[in-house]
Amino acid sequence: MDFLPFLKKKVSDEITYAEDTANSIALLGDLMKVPSSELRIQICKCIVDFYHAEPPKKHITGYQQASSSYKIQMAEVGGLAKTMVQSLALLDNQLVEKLWVLKALQHLSTSEANCTLMMQAQAASSICAHLNDPDPSGQLLFRSSEILWNLLEKSSKEEIIQQLSNLECLLALKEIFKNLFMRGFRHYDRQLRNDILVITTIIAQNPEAPMIECGFTRDLILFATFNEVKSQNPLVKGLKLSNSYEDFELKKLLFNIIVILCKDLPTVQLLIDGKVVLALFTYVKKPEKHKIIEWSAAQYEELQLHAIATLSSVAPLLIEEYMLCQGNARILAFLEWCESEDSFFSHGNSFHGTGGRGNKFAHMRYTLRLLRAMVYLQDETVNNDLCEKGTIQQLIGIFKNTISKSNDKEEAIVLEIQSDILLILSGLCEHNIPRKEIFGTEGVDVILHVLKTDPKKFQSGLGYIVLLFSTLDSIWCCILGCYPSEDYFLEKEGIFLLLDLLALNQKKFCNLILGIMVEFCDNPKTTVHVNSWRGKKDQTAASLLIKLWRKEEKELGVKRDKHGKIIDTKKPLFTSFQEEQNIMPLPADCPTVAVMDVAENIRAKIYAVLGKLDFENLPGLSAEDFVTLCIIHRYLDFKIGEIWNEIYEEIKLEKLRPVTTDKNILEAITTASENIGKMVASLQSEMIESQARQDVQNEQRVYAKIQATHKQRDLANKSWENFLARTSNAKTLKKAKRLQEKAIESSRYNERPPNAIFHQTEIKGLNTTVPSGRVVTLESTPARLVGGPLADTDIALKKLPIRGGALQRVKTVKIVDEPKKNVLT
């Protein structure tokens, strides 16, 4: 049969005849129903030619060939892929035709539209179910796996997984995988084996897939562990993996699928039977020198890290097997090697080895993750065994060493290690005072070191925030409740560091810090430290807490006026969310909106801290703070009233009528709550008015000070003007002199006492109006203008005249009897 290619006269013909073309291509799929082997093969060749177009054998003048993309698009529009999938059911015992159909579907499955059509025709299940059909050429398995890959990538992954999650498909996959695993020796076979395992891994993510029922899970566990745990099972007898890339990838894929399979709890017994924990623990040891192993150093390191990561998922499910394998001892010994100075060069090539090139940080990270998973089971057998082996001291030592060894390149992985160490310590010490005492001052020093971190680093994105949360959790679990540790923490100004963090006003950790503060305030020594703290602009702890309260209420949409005063005395604490929620009857064990509000914001914690600090003696508060403090002081009363109001409203909604006594009590409670709101609002008004009066008085004092300053300035100006008048006008100077002398004379006694010696206090010939001594420094008139200081006085200095304010030696000084009247000084 000789088909001519699609020909067109004009470019627009592709659009004009698109519908006809799509329908004609769709007919190719319908022709597959004709029981003719030659026709079916030719149709498949035609479809394949859409994707591998060849130049036409005959050229017709005036026509040109349609593009390959146009033919492929028309095949998608015509739904050819769907009919081709359906035709597979007609070819059960016709291998040649089936291979051609699979080849056509392999090409069709390269587009998302066709994959969607094939999915609708249940292509995944119908192809997968026949994977194990006899085929000497091997094309059936190759093309089928390629189609399944395309379906998973280009259509709904969930739907394809659902189609493959049946017993028939999984049995086919199981047999193919076993056959390739045991008998495949070619590079191609190993690649195909790994592809089948990846598809199986994807299917295993569906908890409804019958992996256990078909026996696939048991076989996969056997294949994953036969190298480490000797087995007499004939499937693996004499079987050995090489260090080729494909076998190495297979080993990692088997570890990976174990992690997925263990999420299905019925798998646990199979994991026990397969001794998976023991097999994985063979990797939790330091590399042995001069030992011949089947993997290269880089491969072994990657497998070692992968095995430890797998243990983190498996070991928590198998605690008994973990303890039988002495898991704690193995982990602690491996951590000791990680911390040691043994020569070891880590390749850090894999995903798990990230950040660990040239060091043991990657090994330490995954080992600590495993230890954290075990500790957080809160199994006393495991945790007691760890503490008896000195885990707390060892972890504190590791933390200190990471501080000294880390550098900028390894900062992210070191921060993760430090966070995990603190979380493990929290899990071990929580609710256990003896372990908190073991944590002791060394542990507190570690926590203080983290709290002293530069706040700017919390925005760096390298894990500092996670480390801070881990540290705060450690304070809660490892220090609180142990009085020696609490006292040491206070002594080292730990509360100051917590308040410094709180002052950063970062909402993500405010709640946790305030919770710690509430617990710390039970220690009587804490109050002094809290009241002694000072932040920026001399801010006190009380002022900081009240500021946080105002910010929280603003975010919650609580109604307050511009001064922070209560607006609604009936609902003084109501948030915008509570306003939107209608009260509805709830079961007794369900918390209401008012109760949930206590846990969902920081107001209750602020109230608790300020209550323990004593509301009456809080330092460094402004008038605005006192207005807010009135509300905080009555927080508990308001919240109780709010809850009673909810109870009353629920009774009304349920159309229940309480007895008279209960009704009167409910009304009295709601009235009392409202009266408290009115009382607080009245007190706030008095404070605001008092502050307004104080502001006016302060303003008047400032104005009075300004007036006095201006008056003094005027007097100084007037004095200066008088001075200038005296120095520039001889008559004015003489008049001032006479007035001065008259004033001096009037101040003297008129009668001298007998035998009194009179001392002359005046210097004759001195034309000044200021009190003068024997030596006068003149600053008003330069000496060069008047011929020297005191030149015209009776008592002129002979050796030490004053010139320009400084003592200078001169050869002679002229002395005259009569002063010159026109000299102004």
Short mmCIF file of C-alpha atoms in Angstrom, two decimals, residues 411 415 450-465 468 500-501 504 506 508-509 536:
data_model
loop_
_atom_site.label_atom_id
_atom_site.label_comp_id
_atom_site.label_asym_id
_atom_site.label_seq_id
_atom_site.Cartn_x
_atom_site.Cartn_y
_atom_site.Cartn_z
CA GLU A 411 28.08 27.40 58.19
CA LEU A 415 23.95 25.30 62.17
CA VAL A 450 23.61 31.06 70.87
CA LEU A 451 21.56 33.80 72.53
CA LYS A 452 24.49 36.19 72.05
CA THR A 453 24.35 35.74 68.27
CA ASP A 454 24.24 38.96 66.26
CA PRO A 455 20.51 39.67 65.58
CA LYS A 456 21.32 40.55 61.97
CA LYS A 457 22.18 36.90 61.32
CA PHE A 458 18.59 35.87 62.02
CA GLN A 459 17.74 37.32 58.59
CA SER A 460 20.57 35.55 56.76
CA GLY A 461 18.55 32.44 55.84
CA LEU A 462 21.33 30.04 56.82
CA GLY A 463 19.45 28.32 59.63
CA TYR A 464 19.95 30.81 62.45
CA ILE A 465 16.21 31.07 63.06
CA LEU A 468 17.23 30.05 67.84
CA ASP A 500 17.06 41.76 74.01
CA LEU A 501 15.56 39.17 71.65
CA LEU A 504 13.64 42.84 68.30
CA GLN A 506 9.93 39.47 65.83
CA LYS A 508 7.70 34.44 65.13
CA PHE A 509 9.47 33.90 68.45
CA LYS A 536 17.23 51.28 73.61
#
